[in-house]
The first five atom37 places (N, CA, C, CB, O) and aatype in JSON, in Angstrom:
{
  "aatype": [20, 20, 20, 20, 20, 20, 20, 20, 20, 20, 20, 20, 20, 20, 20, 20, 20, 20, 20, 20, 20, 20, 20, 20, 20, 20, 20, 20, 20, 20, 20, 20, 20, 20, 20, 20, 20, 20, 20, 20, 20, 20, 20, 20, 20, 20, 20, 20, 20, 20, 20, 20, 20, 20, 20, 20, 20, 20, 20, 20, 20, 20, 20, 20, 20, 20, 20, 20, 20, 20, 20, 20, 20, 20, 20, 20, 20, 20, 20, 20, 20, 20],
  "atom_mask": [
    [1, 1, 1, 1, 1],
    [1, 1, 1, 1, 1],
    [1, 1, 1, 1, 1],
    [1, 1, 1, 1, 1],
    [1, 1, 1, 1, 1],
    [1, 1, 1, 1, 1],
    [1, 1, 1, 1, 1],
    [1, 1, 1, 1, 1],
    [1, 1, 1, 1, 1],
    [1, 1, 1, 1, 1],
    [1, 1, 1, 1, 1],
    [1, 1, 1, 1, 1],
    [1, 1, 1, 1, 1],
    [1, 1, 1, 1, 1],
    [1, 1, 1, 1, 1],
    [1, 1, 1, 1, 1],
    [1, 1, 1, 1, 1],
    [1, 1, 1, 1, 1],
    [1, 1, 1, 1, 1],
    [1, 1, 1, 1, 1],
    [1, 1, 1, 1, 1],
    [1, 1, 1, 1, 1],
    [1, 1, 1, 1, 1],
    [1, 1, 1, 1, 1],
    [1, 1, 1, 1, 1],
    [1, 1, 1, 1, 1],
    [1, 1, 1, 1, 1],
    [1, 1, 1, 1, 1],
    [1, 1, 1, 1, 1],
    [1, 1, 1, 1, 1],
    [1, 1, 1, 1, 1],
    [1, 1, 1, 1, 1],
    [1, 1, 1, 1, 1],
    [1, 1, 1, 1, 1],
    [1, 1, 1, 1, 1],
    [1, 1, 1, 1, 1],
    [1, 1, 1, 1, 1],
    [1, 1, 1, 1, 1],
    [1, 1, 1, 1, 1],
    [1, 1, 1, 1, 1],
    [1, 1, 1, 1, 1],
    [1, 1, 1, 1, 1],
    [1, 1, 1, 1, 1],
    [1, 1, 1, 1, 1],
    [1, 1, 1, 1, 1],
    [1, 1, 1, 1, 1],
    [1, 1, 1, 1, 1],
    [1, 1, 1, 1, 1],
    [1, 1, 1, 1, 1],
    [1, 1, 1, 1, 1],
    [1, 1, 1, 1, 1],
    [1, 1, 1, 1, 1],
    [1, 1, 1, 1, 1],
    [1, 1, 1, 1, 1],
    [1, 1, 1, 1, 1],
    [1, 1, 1, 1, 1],
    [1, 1, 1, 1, 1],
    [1, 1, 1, 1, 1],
    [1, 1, 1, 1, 1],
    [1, 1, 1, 1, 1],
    [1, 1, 1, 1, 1],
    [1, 1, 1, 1, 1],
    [1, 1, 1, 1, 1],
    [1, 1, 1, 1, 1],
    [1, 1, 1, 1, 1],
    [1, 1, 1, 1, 1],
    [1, 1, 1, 1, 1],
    [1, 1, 1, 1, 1],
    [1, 1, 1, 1, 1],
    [1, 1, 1, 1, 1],
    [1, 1, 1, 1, 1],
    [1, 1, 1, 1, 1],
    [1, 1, 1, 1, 1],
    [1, 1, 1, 1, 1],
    [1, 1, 1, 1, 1],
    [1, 1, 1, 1, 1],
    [1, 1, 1, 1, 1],
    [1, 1, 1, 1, 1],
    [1, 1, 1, 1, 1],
    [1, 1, 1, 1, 1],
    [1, 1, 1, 1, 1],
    [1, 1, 1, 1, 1]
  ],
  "atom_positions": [
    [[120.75, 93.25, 105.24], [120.06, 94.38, 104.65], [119.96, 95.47, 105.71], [118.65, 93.97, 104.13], [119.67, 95.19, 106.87]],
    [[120.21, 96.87, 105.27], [120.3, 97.91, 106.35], [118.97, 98.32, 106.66], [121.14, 99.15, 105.96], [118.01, 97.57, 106.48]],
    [[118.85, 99.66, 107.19], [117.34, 100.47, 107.52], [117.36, 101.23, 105.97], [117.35, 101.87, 109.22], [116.21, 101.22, 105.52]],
    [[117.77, 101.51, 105.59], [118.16, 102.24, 104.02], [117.32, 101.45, 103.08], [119.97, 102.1, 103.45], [116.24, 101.86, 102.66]],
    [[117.9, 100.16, 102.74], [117.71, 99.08, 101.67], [116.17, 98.67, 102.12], [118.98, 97.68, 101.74], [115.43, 98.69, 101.14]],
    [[115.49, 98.31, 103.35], [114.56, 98.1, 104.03], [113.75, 99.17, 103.59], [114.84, 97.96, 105.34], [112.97, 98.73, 102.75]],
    [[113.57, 100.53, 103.8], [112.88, 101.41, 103.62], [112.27, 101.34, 102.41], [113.44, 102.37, 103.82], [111.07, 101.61, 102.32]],
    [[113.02, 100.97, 101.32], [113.27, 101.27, 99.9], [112.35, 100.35, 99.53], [114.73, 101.13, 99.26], [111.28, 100.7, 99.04]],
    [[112.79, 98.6, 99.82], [111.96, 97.57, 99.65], [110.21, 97.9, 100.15], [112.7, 96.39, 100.49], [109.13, 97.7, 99.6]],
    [[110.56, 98.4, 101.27], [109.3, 98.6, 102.18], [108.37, 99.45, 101.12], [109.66, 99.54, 103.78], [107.3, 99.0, 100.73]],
    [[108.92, 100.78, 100.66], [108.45, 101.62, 99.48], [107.81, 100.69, 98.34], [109.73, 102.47, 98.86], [106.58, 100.67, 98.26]],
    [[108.5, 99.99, 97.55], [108.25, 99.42, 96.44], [107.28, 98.29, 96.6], [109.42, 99.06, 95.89], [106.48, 98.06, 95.69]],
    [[107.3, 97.31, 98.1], [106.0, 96.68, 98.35], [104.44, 97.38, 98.39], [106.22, 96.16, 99.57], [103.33, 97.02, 97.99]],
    [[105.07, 98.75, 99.2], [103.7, 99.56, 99.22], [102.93, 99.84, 97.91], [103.96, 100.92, 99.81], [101.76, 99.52, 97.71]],
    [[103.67, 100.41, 97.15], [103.87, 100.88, 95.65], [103.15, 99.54, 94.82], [105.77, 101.15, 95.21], [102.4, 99.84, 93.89]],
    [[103.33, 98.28, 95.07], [102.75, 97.62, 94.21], [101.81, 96.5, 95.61], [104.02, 96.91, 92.93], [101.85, 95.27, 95.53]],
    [[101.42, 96.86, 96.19], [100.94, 96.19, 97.24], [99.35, 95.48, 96.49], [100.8, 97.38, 98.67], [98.98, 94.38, 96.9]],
    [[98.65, 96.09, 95.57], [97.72, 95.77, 94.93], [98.17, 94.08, 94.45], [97.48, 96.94, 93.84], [97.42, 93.13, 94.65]],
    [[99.2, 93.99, 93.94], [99.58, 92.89, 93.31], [99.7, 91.63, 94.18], [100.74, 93.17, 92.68], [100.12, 90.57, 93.73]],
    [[99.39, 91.78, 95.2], [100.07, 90.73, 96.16], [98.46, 90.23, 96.49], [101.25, 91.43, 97.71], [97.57, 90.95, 96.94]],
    [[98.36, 88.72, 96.12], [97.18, 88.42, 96.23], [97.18, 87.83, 97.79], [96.74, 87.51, 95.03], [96.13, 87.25, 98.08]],
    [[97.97, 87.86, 98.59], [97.54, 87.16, 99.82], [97.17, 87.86, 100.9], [98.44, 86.36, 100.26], [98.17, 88.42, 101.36]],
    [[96.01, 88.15, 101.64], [95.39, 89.2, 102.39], [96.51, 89.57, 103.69], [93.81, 88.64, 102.93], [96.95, 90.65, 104.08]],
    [[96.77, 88.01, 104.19], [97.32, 88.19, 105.4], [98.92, 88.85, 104.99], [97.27, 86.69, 106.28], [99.1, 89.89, 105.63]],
    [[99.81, 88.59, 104.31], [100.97, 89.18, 103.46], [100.61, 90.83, 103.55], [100.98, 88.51, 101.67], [101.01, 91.66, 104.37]],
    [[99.53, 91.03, 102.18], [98.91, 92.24, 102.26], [99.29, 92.94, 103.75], [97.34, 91.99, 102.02], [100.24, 93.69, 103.97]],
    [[98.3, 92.51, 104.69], [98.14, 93.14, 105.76], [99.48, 93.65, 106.93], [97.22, 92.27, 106.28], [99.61, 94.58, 107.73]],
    [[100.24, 92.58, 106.54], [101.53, 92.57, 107.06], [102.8, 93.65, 106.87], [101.9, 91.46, 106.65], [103.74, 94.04, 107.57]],
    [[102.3, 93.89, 105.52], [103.08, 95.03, 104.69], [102.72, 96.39, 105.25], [102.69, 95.03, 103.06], [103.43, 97.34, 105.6]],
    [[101.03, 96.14, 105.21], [100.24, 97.48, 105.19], [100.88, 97.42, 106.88], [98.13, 97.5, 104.74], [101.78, 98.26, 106.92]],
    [[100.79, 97.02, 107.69], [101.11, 97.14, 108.94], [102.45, 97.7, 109.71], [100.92, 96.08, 109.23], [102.67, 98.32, 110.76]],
    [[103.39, 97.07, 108.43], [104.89, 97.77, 108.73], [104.8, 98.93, 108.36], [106.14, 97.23, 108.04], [105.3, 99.8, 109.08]],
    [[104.28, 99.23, 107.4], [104.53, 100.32, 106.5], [103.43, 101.45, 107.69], [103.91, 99.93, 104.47], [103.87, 102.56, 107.97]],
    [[102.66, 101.2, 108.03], [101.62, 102.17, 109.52], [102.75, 102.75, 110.46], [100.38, 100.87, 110.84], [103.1, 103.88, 110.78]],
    [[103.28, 101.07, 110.84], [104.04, 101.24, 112.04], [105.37, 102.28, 111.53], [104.54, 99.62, 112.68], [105.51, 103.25, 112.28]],
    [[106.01, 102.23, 110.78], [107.08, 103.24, 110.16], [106.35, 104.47, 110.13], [107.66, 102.86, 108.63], [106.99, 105.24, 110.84]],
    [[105.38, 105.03, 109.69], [104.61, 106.26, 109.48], [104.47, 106.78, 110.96], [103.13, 105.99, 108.69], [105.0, 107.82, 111.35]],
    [[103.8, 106.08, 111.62], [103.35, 106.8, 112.9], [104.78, 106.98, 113.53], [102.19, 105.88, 113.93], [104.89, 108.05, 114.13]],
    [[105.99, 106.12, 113.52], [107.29, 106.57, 114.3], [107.57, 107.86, 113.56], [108.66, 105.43, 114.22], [107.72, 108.95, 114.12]],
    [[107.64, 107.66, 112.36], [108.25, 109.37, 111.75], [107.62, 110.5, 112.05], [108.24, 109.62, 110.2], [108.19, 111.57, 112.3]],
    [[105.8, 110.19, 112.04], [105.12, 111.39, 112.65], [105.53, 111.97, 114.01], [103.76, 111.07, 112.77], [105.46, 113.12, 114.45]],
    [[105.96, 110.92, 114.5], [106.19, 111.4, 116.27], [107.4, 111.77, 116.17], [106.06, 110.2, 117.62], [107.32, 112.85, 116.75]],
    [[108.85, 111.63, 115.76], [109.45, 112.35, 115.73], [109.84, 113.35, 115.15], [109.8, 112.02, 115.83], [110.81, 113.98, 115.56]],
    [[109.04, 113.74, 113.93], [108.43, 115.19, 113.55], [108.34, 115.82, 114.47], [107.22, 115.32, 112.99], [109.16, 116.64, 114.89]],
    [[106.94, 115.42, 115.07], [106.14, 116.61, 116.21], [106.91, 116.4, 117.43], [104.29, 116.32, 116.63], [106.53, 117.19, 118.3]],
    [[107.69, 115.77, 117.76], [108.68, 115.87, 119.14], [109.55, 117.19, 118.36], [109.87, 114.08, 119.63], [109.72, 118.17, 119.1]],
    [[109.96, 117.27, 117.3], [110.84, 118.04, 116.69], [110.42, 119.6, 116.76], [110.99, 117.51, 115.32], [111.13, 120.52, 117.18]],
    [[109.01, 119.68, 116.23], [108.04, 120.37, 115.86], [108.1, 121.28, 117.06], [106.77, 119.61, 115.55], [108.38, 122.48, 116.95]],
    [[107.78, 120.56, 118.48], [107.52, 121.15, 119.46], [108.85, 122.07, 120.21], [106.92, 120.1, 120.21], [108.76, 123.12, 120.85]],
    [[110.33, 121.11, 119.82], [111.23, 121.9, 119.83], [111.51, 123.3, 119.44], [111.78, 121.38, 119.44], [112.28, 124.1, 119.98]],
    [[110.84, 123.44, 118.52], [111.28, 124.72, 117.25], [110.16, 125.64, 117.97], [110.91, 124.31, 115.07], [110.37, 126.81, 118.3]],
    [[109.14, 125.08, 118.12], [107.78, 125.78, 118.55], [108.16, 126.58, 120.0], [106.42, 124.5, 118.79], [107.64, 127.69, 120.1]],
    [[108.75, 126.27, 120.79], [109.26, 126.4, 121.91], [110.28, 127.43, 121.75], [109.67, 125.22, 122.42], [110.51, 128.24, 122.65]],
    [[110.73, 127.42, 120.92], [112.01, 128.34, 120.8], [111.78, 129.49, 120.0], [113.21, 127.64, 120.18], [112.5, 130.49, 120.04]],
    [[110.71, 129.35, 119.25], [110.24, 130.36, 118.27], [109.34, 131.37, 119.02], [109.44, 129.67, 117.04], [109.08, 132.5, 118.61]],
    [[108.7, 130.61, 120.65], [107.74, 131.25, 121.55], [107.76, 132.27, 122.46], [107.38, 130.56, 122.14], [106.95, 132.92, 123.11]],
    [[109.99, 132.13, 122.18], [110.7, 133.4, 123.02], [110.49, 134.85, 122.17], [112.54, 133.1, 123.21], [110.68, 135.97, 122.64]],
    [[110.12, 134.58, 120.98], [110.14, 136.03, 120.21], [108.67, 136.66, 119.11], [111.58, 135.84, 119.13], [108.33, 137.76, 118.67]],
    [[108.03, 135.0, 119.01], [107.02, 135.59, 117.95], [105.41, 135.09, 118.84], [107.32, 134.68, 116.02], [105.41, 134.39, 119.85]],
    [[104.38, 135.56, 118.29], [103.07, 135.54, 118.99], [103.08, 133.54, 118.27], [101.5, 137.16, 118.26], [103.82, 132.84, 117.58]],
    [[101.57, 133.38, 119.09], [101.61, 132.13, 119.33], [100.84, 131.99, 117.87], [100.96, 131.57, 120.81], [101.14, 130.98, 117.23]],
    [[100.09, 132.7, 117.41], [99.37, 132.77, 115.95], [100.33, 132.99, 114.5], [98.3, 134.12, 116.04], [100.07, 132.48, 113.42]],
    [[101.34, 133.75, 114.75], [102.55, 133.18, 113.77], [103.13, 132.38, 113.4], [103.27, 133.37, 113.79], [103.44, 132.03, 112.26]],
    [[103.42, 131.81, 114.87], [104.1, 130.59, 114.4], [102.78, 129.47, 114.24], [105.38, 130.08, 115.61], [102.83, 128.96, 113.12]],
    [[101.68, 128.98, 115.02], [100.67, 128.27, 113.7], [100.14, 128.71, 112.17], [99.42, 128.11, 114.26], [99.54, 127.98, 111.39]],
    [[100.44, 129.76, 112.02], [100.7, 130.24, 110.38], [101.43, 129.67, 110.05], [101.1, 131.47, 109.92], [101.2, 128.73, 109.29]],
    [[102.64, 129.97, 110.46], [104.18, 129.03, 109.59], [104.21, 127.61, 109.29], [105.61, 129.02, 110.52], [104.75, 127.08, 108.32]],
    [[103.37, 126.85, 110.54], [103.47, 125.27, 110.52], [102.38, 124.93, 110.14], [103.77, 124.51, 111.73], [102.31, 123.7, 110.16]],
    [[100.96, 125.67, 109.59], [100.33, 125.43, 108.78], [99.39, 124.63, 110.26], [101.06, 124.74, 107.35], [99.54, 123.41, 110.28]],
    [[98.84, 124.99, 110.97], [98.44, 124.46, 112.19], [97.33, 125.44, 112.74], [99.67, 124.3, 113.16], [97.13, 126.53, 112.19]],
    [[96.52, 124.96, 113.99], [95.81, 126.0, 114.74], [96.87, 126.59, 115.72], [94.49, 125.41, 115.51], [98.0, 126.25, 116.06]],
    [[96.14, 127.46, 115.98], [96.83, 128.1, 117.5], [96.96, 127.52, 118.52], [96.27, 129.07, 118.1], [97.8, 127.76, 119.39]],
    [[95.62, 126.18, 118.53], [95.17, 125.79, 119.8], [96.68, 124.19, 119.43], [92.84, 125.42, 119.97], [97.23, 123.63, 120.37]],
    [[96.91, 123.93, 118.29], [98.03, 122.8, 118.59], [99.55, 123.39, 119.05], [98.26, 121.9, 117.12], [100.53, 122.8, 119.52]],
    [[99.3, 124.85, 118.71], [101.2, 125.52, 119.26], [100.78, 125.18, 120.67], [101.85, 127.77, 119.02], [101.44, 124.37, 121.31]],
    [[99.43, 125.93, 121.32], [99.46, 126.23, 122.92], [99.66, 125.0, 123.08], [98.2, 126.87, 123.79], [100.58, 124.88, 123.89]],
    [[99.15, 123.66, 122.62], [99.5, 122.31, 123.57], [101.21, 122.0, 123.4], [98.47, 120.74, 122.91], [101.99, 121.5, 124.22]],
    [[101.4, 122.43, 122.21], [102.86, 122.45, 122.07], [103.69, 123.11, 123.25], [103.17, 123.18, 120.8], [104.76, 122.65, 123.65]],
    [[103.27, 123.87, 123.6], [103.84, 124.88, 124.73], [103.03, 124.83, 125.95], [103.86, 126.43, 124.26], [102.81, 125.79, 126.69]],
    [[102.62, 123.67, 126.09], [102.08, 122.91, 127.35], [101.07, 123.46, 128.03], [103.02, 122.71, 128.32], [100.77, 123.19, 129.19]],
    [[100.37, 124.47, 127.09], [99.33, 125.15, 127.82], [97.87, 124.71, 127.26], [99.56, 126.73, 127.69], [97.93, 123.91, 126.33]],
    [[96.65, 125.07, 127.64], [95.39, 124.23, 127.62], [94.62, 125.21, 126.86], [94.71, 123.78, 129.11], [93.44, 124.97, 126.56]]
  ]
}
């Protein structure tokens, strides 16, 4: 089974995860399914910070947290400042 077919399964456990009467199972699911979320978040915002960085050569730092729907104060950490 690939990362593809996995994802999918992973989806459809979540999706009916109510049904699964065994806590520790339950928990196991709920746990993969965390651990997958928090990897995608982080390579979002590794991504995020790319674009942010490059967008910092031309537009104010309050535009671009407009655009990404963010504060100002998460671009400046984006752009390594305090």
């Amino acid at each position: 089974m690939g990362i593809a077919e996995s994802l999918v399964l992973l989806g459809e456990l979540k999706y009916r995860i109510g049904e699964i009467s065994d806590p520790e199972m339950r928990l196991r699911i709920q746990g993969i399914a965390w651990k997958n979320a928090r990897s995608t978040e982080r390579q979002i915002a590794f991504e995020a910070c790319a674009v942010i960085r490059s967008a910092a050569d031309t537009m104010p730092e309050t535009k671009i947290a407009e655009a990404l729907g963010v504060d100002r104060m998460t671009v400046r950490r984006a752009l390594g400042k305090r």
